[in-house]
Amino acid sequence: MRFVRSLLSAFVLGIFAAPSLAAPSYTVTTLNTGQYDQWRLVDNAGTLYGSSNWRTAFHANGSTTVVHVSTSPFPTGAITAISNAGHMASYEYWTTIGDDVYAHGYLTVNGATTLLPAFGHGGVGVDTFTHGVNNAGTVVGSSRTNLRLPGGDPHYPRFASHAYAYSDNNMKDLGTLGGIHSSAFGINAAGTIVGGADNAASAKRAFIYENGRMTDLGAFAGGTSLATGINDAGLIIGQSAHRAGSDVQSAFLYANGVMSDLGWSPQRASSAVDINEAGQIIGYGTDANGLERGFIYQNGQLLQLDTAVDPLDNWIIKTTYSINDNGLILADACKLDVCGTVLLSPVPEPETYAMMLAGLGLLGFCARRRASAARAA
């Protein structure tokens, strides 16, 4: 009897150990919500956010809701950032009779929408874009300033854009690393902000902004870099070039002061686009033929998502967009030359099911043995 108990314990331990040791696998669900829908975010409830027919929108429970946040009758826009507390950051833009293009940023929560301020003003278009929002409702992004740049068409002047943090009707200019432009792309619960900014040498570098100070995160071998996201544990993702002057950037994870390559080929471009609270990172890179392939990075390992779906289904997973805290991934994919947006849902490995069945069989055997011993007594 002691042997049976030990064997049962081994099976039980195996059942629970298997998921952490096995590579992830996914089922693929095609999103047929509309021909002109572009979903770019998925929250923990599975709600999709982005645009429908080029209008700001979200999709939940089989229904699409258009969120008309501006006063323009014909805007183009999208929801670009969400928080776990229900905040939606978006932008909408339109062209005036005078051919000025206006892009405004908005924050929507509990059905109420706030127009974000802008740094620039005057007789030209005002551009404010949203890229991130945290649970406190602080929005980050970029906004055009009144700093006019030299050159260009005198009828369509160019202006510098700066990263901002918006909270409680206050628009804070985060500045740059000594150059002209900057943009913020992510913010976590602690209010730590990441993005990209020009330095004094006009090189684009990833930055972290905390305690009122913007700091250069560095780059691989002195190249360019960009930070695209940060989770509440302070893990930062982005991409950086391995050589100065190179346009080929590699996806990275920045943790404990160290920037680490995620492992896609350094000769081919890759980008890290999203990170969840479990530390799972998704991105995409180009293959030897220059075609995009989506990947997931977790537990120190990078996995091309094509290899994690049923090969008989012939899916090619391309650009990835968003991963929620349950591991659900929003991506573009193609099957037999038909392409569209899909959801990748993580599933237990077949080995896990086999071990679970074996464990259940052993439990049944033990129960029958105990029943026989009771009848014999």
Short mmCIF file of C-alpha atoms in Angstrom, two decimals:
data_model
loop_
_atom_site.label_atom_id
_atom_site.label_comp_id
_atom_site.label_asym_id
_atom_site.label_seq_id
_atom_site.Cartn_x
_atom_site.Cartn_y
_atom_site.Cartn_z
CA MET A 1 0.00 0.00 0.00
CA ARG A 2 2.92 2.30 0.73
CA PHE A 3 4.22 1.66 -2.82
CA VAL A 4 0.85 2.59 -4.35
CA ARG A 5 0.75 5.83 -2.36
CA SER A 6 4.28 6.70 -3.48
CA LEU A 7 3.40 5.96 -7.10
CA LEU A 8 0.26 8.08 -6.84
CA SER A 9 2.28 10.94 -5.34
CA ALA A 10 4.70 10.73 -8.25
CA PHE A 11 1.84 10.99 -10.76
CA VAL A 12 0.28 13.93 -8.94
CA LEU A 13 3.60 15.74 -8.82
CA GLY A 14 4.12 14.99 -12.49
CA ILE A 15 0.71 16.40 -13.41
CA PHE A 16 1.45 19.71 -11.75
CA ALA A 17 5.08 19.88 -12.87
CA ALA A 18 4.42 19.17 -16.55
CA PRO A 19 2.93 22.56 -17.58
CA SER A 20 5.95 24.48 -16.30
CA LEU A 21 8.41 22.22 -18.16
CA ALA A 22 6.55 21.86 -21.47
CA ALA A 23 6.54 24.41 -24.27
CA PRO A 24 3.27 26.33 -24.63
CA SER A 25 0.74 25.43 -27.31
CA TYR A 26 -2.20 27.41 -28.65
CA THR A 27 -5.51 27.09 -30.40
CA VAL A 28 -6.30 29.67 -33.09
CA THR A 29 -9.61 31.54 -33.31
CA THR A 30 -10.32 33.74 -36.33
CA LEU A 31 -11.93 37.12 -35.57
CA ASN A 32 -14.68 37.73 -38.11
CA THR A 33 -16.06 40.89 -36.53
CA GLY A 34 -16.00 43.09 -39.64
CA GLN A 35 -14.06 43.69 -42.82
CA TYR A 36 -12.64 47.03 -41.69
CA ASP A 37 -12.06 46.22 -38.03
CA GLN A 38 -8.54 46.62 -36.65
CA TRP A 39 -8.19 45.24 -33.12
CA ARG A 40 -4.86 45.91 -31.44
CA LEU A 41 -5.49 45.28 -27.70
CA VAL A 42 -7.12 42.51 -25.65
CA ASP A 43 -7.91 42.87 -21.94
CA ASN A 44 -8.17 40.18 -19.26
CA ALA A 45 -11.88 39.70 -20.00
CA GLY A 46 -11.17 39.11 -23.70
CA THR A 47 -12.58 42.46 -24.87
CA LEU A 48 -10.93 43.76 -28.05
CA TYR A 49 -9.94 47.41 -28.57
CA GLY A 50 -8.91 49.39 -31.63
CA SER A 51 -11.05 50.65 -34.49
CA SER A 52 -14.07 49.63 -36.54
CA ASN A 53 -14.53 51.22 -39.98
CA TRP A 54 -11.70 53.57 -38.94
CA ARG A 55 -13.66 54.78 -35.90
CA THR A 56 -12.62 54.41 -32.26
CA ALA A 57 -14.24 51.18 -31.03
CA PHE A 58 -14.17 48.07 -28.84
CA HIS A 59 -15.71 44.61 -29.25
CA ALA A 60 -17.20 42.50 -26.44
CA ASN A 61 -19.70 39.62 -26.22
CA GLY A 62 -20.14 39.52 -29.98
CA SER A 63 -21.00 43.22 -30.29
CA THR A 64 -18.94 46.19 -31.52
CA THR A 65 -19.32 49.58 -29.83
CA VAL A 66 -18.10 52.76 -31.57
CA VAL A 67 -16.83 55.36 -29.09
CA HIS A 68 -17.30 58.75 -30.76
CA VAL A 69 -15.10 60.98 -28.62
CA SER A 70 -14.48 64.05 -30.81
CA THR A 71 -16.75 66.76 -32.20
CA SER A 72 -15.77 66.02 -35.79
CA PRO A 73 -18.53 64.30 -37.82
CA PHE A 74 -16.00 62.22 -39.80
CA PRO A 75 -12.98 61.39 -37.63
CA THR A 76 -10.45 58.61 -38.00
CA GLY A 77 -9.21 57.14 -34.75
CA ALA A 78 -8.54 54.19 -32.50
CA ILE A 79 -8.22 53.07 -28.90
CA THR A 80 -4.48 52.76 -28.35
CA ALA A 81 -4.09 51.92 -24.65
CA ILE A 82 -6.14 50.38 -21.84
CA SER A 83 -5.74 49.80 -18.11
CA ASN A 84 -6.98 47.00 -15.88
CA ALA A 85 -9.11 49.63 -14.11
CA GLY A 86 -11.18 50.32 -17.24
CA HIS A 87 -9.41 53.37 -18.70
CA MET A 88 -9.33 53.74 -22.48
CA ALA A 89 -6.84 56.12 -24.11
CA SER A 90 -7.54 57.00 -27.72
CA TYR A 91 -6.91 59.53 -30.46
CA GLU A 92 -8.93 60.88 -33.37
CA TYR A 93 -7.80 63.03 -36.26
CA TRP A 94 -9.44 64.85 -39.13
CA THR A 95 -8.64 67.46 -41.80
CA THR A 96 -10.11 70.95 -41.71
CA ILE A 97 -11.28 73.04 -44.67
CA GLY A 98 -7.88 74.75 -44.58
CA ASP A 99 -6.13 71.36 -44.92
CA ASP A 100 -4.85 71.48 -41.35
CA VAL A 101 -4.73 68.05 -39.74
CA TYR A 102 -5.88 67.89 -36.15
CA ALA A 103 -5.13 64.90 -33.93
CA HIS A 104 -6.49 64.97 -30.39
CA GLY A 105 -5.93 62.58 -27.51
CA TYR A 106 -8.74 61.40 -25.22
CA LEU A 107 -9.20 59.51 -21.97
CA THR A 108 -12.46 57.61 -21.42
CA VAL A 109 -13.47 55.93 -18.15
CA ASN A 110 -16.92 54.91 -16.91
CA GLY A 111 -18.49 56.39 -20.04
CA ALA A 112 -17.03 59.88 -19.49
CA THR A 113 -14.49 61.24 -21.99
CA THR A 114 -11.86 63.93 -21.37
CA LEU A 115 -10.08 65.82 -24.14
CA LEU A 116 -6.36 65.90 -23.37
CA PRO A 117 -4.57 69.25 -23.51
CA ALA A 118 -1.82 69.87 -26.06
CA PHE A 119 1.55 71.60 -25.96
CA GLY A 120 1.12 73.29 -29.35
CA HIS A 121 -1.40 75.94 -30.31
CA GLY A 122 -2.00 78.58 -32.94
CA GLY A 123 -3.05 78.46 -36.58
CA VAL A 124 -1.61 75.03 -37.37
CA GLY A 125 -2.74 71.53 -36.55
CA VAL A 126 -2.39 70.33 -32.99
CA ASP A 127 -1.23 66.73 -32.63
CA THR A 128 -1.55 64.76 -29.41
CA PHE A 129 -1.27 60.97 -29.54
CA THR A 130 -1.90 58.46 -26.75
CA HIS A 131 0.27 55.37 -26.25
CA GLY A 132 -0.19 54.20 -22.66
CA VAL A 133 -2.36 54.51 -19.55
CA ASN A 134 -2.12 53.03 -16.04
CA ASN A 135 -4.71 52.12 -13.41
CA ALA A 136 -4.51 55.61 -11.89
CA GLY A 137 -5.60 57.12 -15.21
CA THR A 138 -2.26 58.71 -16.10
CA VAL A 139 -1.92 58.83 -19.89
CA VAL A 140 1.39 58.97 -21.75
CA GLY A 141 2.20 59.64 -25.39
CA SER A 142 3.52 62.45 -27.56
CA SER A 143 2.31 65.97 -28.34
CA ARG A 144 3.45 68.55 -30.84
CA THR A 145 5.16 71.56 -29.30
CA ASN A 146 5.52 75.09 -30.67
CA LEU A 147 9.23 74.51 -31.35
CA ARG A 148 9.40 74.96 -35.12
CA LEU A 149 12.02 72.98 -37.00
CA PRO A 150 14.08 74.53 -39.81
CA GLY A 151 13.42 73.70 -43.45
CA GLY A 152 10.37 72.08 -44.93
CA ASP A 153 7.43 73.54 -46.80
CA PRO A 154 6.62 77.03 -45.41
CA HIS A 155 2.90 76.26 -45.78
CA TYR A 156 3.26 73.03 -43.80
CA PRO A 157 5.81 73.77 -41.07
CA ARG A 158 7.27 71.02 -38.91
CA PHE A 159 7.42 71.10 -35.13
CA ALA A 160 9.15 69.08 -32.46
CA SER A 161 7.08 66.55 -30.52
CA HIS A 162 7.70 65.74 -26.86
CA ALA A 163 6.71 62.91 -24.55
CA TYR A 164 4.07 63.82 -22.00
CA ALA A 165 2.31 62.49 -18.92
CA TYR A 166 -1.29 63.61 -18.40
CA SER A 167 -3.03 63.39 -15.03
CA ASP A 168 -5.77 65.46 -13.36
CA ASN A 169 -5.96 67.92 -16.26
CA ASN A 170 -2.24 68.56 -16.09
CA MET A 171 -0.06 67.95 -19.17
CA LYS A 172 3.58 67.49 -18.17
CA ASP A 173 6.35 67.80 -20.75
CA LEU A 174 8.88 65.02 -20.09
CA GLY A 175 11.53 66.66 -22.26
CA THR A 176 14.18 64.79 -24.27
CA LEU A 177 17.66 63.38 -23.81
CA GLY A 178 19.15 66.56 -25.25
CA GLY A 179 17.72 66.26 -28.76
CA ILE A 180 14.56 67.37 -30.55
CA HIS A 181 11.89 64.67 -30.31
CA SER A 182 10.62 62.23 -27.70
CA SER A 183 7.61 59.97 -27.19
CA ALA A 184 6.37 57.89 -24.24
CA PHE A 185 5.03 54.39 -24.96
CA GLY A 186 4.35 52.75 -21.61
CA ILE A 187 3.60 53.44 -17.94
CA ASN A 188 3.17 51.03 -15.04
CA ALA A 189 1.24 51.18 -11.75
CA ALA A 190 4.14 52.95 -10.00
CA GLY A 191 4.09 55.73 -12.60
CA THR A 192 7.39 54.72 -14.20
CA ILE A 193 7.38 55.75 -17.88
CA VAL A 194 9.37 54.38 -20.81
CA GLY A 195 9.73 55.44 -24.43
CA GLY A 196 12.20 56.86 -26.91
CA ALA A 197 13.96 60.21 -27.20
CA ASP A 198 16.66 61.92 -29.24
CA ASN A 199 19.95 62.57 -27.48
CA ALA A 200 22.29 65.48 -28.12
CA ALA A 201 23.89 63.57 -31.00
CA SER A 202 20.43 63.12 -32.60
CA ALA A 203 20.52 59.37 -31.90
CA LYS A 204 17.24 57.78 -30.87
CA ARG A 205 17.52 56.07 -27.49
CA ALA A 206 15.25 54.19 -25.11
CA PHE A 207 14.51 56.06 -21.89
CA ILE A 208 13.05 55.52 -18.46
CA TYR A 209 11.38 58.41 -16.66
CA GLU A 210 11.05 58.24 -12.88
CA ASN A 211 11.43 60.63 -9.97
CA GLY A 212 11.13 63.56 -12.37
CA ARG A 213 14.14 62.53 -14.45
CA MET A 214 14.60 61.01 -17.91
CA THR A 215 17.48 58.51 -18.15
CA ASP A 216 19.01 56.87 -21.22
CA LEU A 217 18.65 53.06 -20.98
CA GLY A 218 21.52 52.55 -23.37
CA ALA A 219 21.67 50.30 -26.41
CA PHE A 220 23.47 47.29 -27.81
CA ALA A 221 27.00 48.31 -28.84
CA GLY A 222 26.15 52.00 -28.95
CA GLY A 223 23.33 51.67 -31.46
CA THR A 224 19.86 53.16 -31.40
CA SER A 225 17.12 51.85 -29.10
CA LEU A 226 13.45 52.24 -28.18
CA ALA A 227 11.49 51.11 -25.12
CA THR A 228 7.94 50.01 -25.99
CA GLY A 229 6.49 48.76 -22.69
CA ILE A 230 6.90 48.15 -18.97
CA ASN A 231 4.99 45.95 -16.52
CA ASP A 232 4.32 46.49 -12.82
CA ALA A 233 7.42 44.47 -11.88
CA GLY A 234 9.53 47.04 -13.75
CA LEU A 235 10.49 44.75 -16.65
CA ILE A 236 11.04 46.85 -19.78
CA ILE A 237 10.83 45.70 -23.39
CA GLY A 238 11.85 47.24 -26.67
CA GLN A 239 14.38 46.91 -29.46
CA SER A 240 17.92 48.08 -30.12
CA ALA A 241 20.49 47.96 -32.91
CA HIS A 242 23.64 45.90 -32.30
CA ARG A 243 25.81 48.27 -34.35
CA ALA A 244 26.00 52.04 -34.50
CA GLY A 245 24.41 53.28 -37.71
CA SER A 246 22.50 50.02 -38.28
CA ASP A 247 18.78 50.01 -39.03
CA VAL A 248 18.43 46.37 -37.92
CA GLN A 249 17.13 46.29 -34.35
CA SER A 250 16.73 43.30 -32.02
CA ALA A 251 14.02 42.80 -29.40
CA PHE A 252 15.25 43.18 -25.83
CA LEU A 253 14.29 42.74 -22.20
CA TYR A 254 15.74 45.28 -19.75
CA ALA A 255 15.88 44.08 -16.14
CA ASN A 256 18.12 44.87 -13.17
CA GLY A 257 20.11 47.36 -15.24
CA VAL A 258 20.91 44.85 -17.99
CA MET A 259 19.62 44.89 -21.59
CA SER A 260 19.32 41.33 -22.92
CA ASP A 261 18.65 40.21 -26.49
CA LEU A 262 15.57 37.97 -26.62
CA GLY A 263 17.25 35.61 -29.06
CA TRP A 264 15.92 36.32 -32.53
CA SER A 265 18.64 36.38 -35.17
CA PRO A 266 20.77 39.54 -34.73
CA GLN A 267 21.09 39.72 -38.53
CA ARG A 268 17.31 40.12 -38.91
CA ALA A 269 15.03 42.74 -37.37
CA SER A 270 12.80 41.92 -34.41
CA SER A 271 10.54 43.92 -32.10
CA ALA A 272 9.10 43.35 -28.62
CA VAL A 273 5.58 44.76 -28.59
CA ASP A 274 3.87 43.78 -25.32
CA ILE A 275 4.54 42.31 -21.88
CA ASN A 276 1.99 41.09 -19.33
CA GLU A 277 2.16 40.95 -15.54
CA ALA A 278 3.42 37.35 -15.69
CA GLY A 279 6.47 38.58 -17.62
CA GLN A 280 5.46 36.93 -20.92
CA ILE A 281 6.70 38.96 -23.88
CA ILE A 282 5.36 38.86 -27.41
CA GLY A 283 6.86 40.32 -30.55
CA TYR A 284 7.74 39.53 -34.13
CA GLY A 285 10.80 39.27 -36.31
CA THR A 286 11.67 38.81 -39.97
CA ASP A 287 12.72 35.41 -41.26
CA ALA A 288 15.32 34.61 -43.92
CA ASN A 289 12.80 35.58 -46.62
CA GLY A 290 12.00 38.92 -45.01
CA LEU A 291 8.56 37.77 -43.84
CA GLU A 292 7.26 38.54 -40.36
CA ARG A 293 6.92 35.75 -37.78
CA GLY A 294 5.38 36.20 -34.32
CA PHE A 295 7.06 34.92 -31.16
CA ILE A 296 6.59 34.60 -27.42
CA TYR A 297 9.40 34.87 -24.88
CA GLN A 298 9.03 33.37 -21.42
CA ASN A 299 11.21 31.63 -18.83
CA GLY A 300 14.30 32.74 -20.75
CA GLN A 301 13.22 31.02 -23.97
CA LEU A 302 11.99 32.44 -27.29
CA LEU A 303 9.44 30.39 -29.23
CA GLN A 304 8.21 31.12 -32.75
CA LEU A 305 4.43 30.94 -32.49
CA ASP A 306 4.09 29.01 -35.78
CA THR A 307 5.58 26.03 -33.96
CA ALA A 308 3.11 26.25 -31.07
CA VAL A 309 -0.08 25.66 -33.11
CA ASP A 310 -1.36 22.53 -34.82
CA PRO A 311 0.86 22.08 -37.93
CA LEU A 312 -2.04 20.45 -39.79
CA ASP A 313 -3.93 23.76 -39.66
CA ASN A 314 -1.22 25.51 -41.75
CA TRP A 315 -1.31 28.73 -39.74
CA ILE A 316 1.46 31.29 -40.19
CA ILE A 317 1.50 33.65 -37.20
CA LYS A 318 2.72 37.07 -38.28
CA THR A 319 2.55 40.40 -36.42
CA THR A 320 1.64 40.18 -32.73
CA TYR A 321 -0.17 43.02 -30.98
CA SER A 322 -1.24 42.29 -27.41
CA ILE A 323 -1.06 39.65 -24.66
CA ASN A 324 -3.29 39.73 -21.59
CA ASP A 325 -2.48 38.42 -18.12
CA ASN A 326 -4.12 35.07 -18.97
CA GLY A 327 -1.72 34.54 -21.88
CA LEU A 328 -4.31 35.25 -24.61
CA ILE A 329 -2.51 36.68 -27.66
CA LEU A 330 -3.91 38.99 -30.34
CA ALA A 331 -2.08 38.67 -33.66
CA ASP A 332 -2.31 38.67 -37.43
CA ALA A 333 -2.08 35.29 -39.13
CA CYS A 334 -2.45 33.66 -42.53
CA LYS A 335 -3.81 30.28 -43.54
CA LEU A 336 -3.63 29.13 -47.16
CA ASP A 337 -3.00 32.74 -48.25
CA VAL A 338 -6.08 34.04 -46.39
CA CYS A 339 -5.01 36.50 -43.71
CA GLY A 340 -6.73 38.17 -40.78
CA THR A 341 -6.61 38.90 -37.06
CA VAL A 342 -6.76 35.95 -34.67
CA LEU A 343 -6.71 35.11 -30.99
CA LEU A 344 -4.20 32.53 -29.74
CA SER A 345 -5.50 30.75 -26.63
CA PRO A 346 -3.01 28.78 -24.50
CA VAL A 347 -3.94 25.13 -23.87
CA PRO A 348 -2.40 22.34 -21.74
CA GLU A 349 0.07 20.12 -23.50
CA PRO A 350 -1.11 16.63 -24.67
CA GLU A 351 1.42 15.13 -22.25
CA THR A 352 -0.36 16.90 -19.43
CA TYR A 353 -3.68 15.36 -20.41
CA ALA A 354 -2.07 11.93 -20.64
CA MET A 355 -0.61 12.27 -17.17
CA MET A 356 -3.93 13.54 -15.83
CA LEU A 357 -5.72 10.50 -17.29
CA ALA A 358 -3.09 8.17 -15.90
CA GLY A 359 -3.42 9.80 -12.50
CA LEU A 360 -7.19 9.47 -12.61
CA GLY A 361 -6.84 5.81 -13.59
CA LEU A 362 -4.52 5.20 -10.66
CA LEU A 363 -6.95 6.93 -8.33
CA GLY A 364 -9.69 4.61 -9.60
CA PHE A 365 -7.49 1.56 -9.08
CA CYS A 366 -6.72 2.61 -5.52
CA ALA A 367 -10.42 3.24 -4.82
CA ARG A 368 -11.39 -0.20 -6.15
CA ARG A 369 -8.64 -1.85 -4.12
CA ARG A 370 -9.79 -0.13 -0.95
CA ALA A 371 -13.40 -1.15 -1.67
CA SER A 372 -12.35 -4.81 -2.19
CA ALA A 373 -10.36 -4.78 1.04
CA ALA A 374 -13.35 -3.38 2.92
CA ARG A 375 -15.68 -6.10 1.57
CA ALA A 376 -13.16 -8.80 2.49
CA ALA A 377 -12.98 -7.48 6.05
#
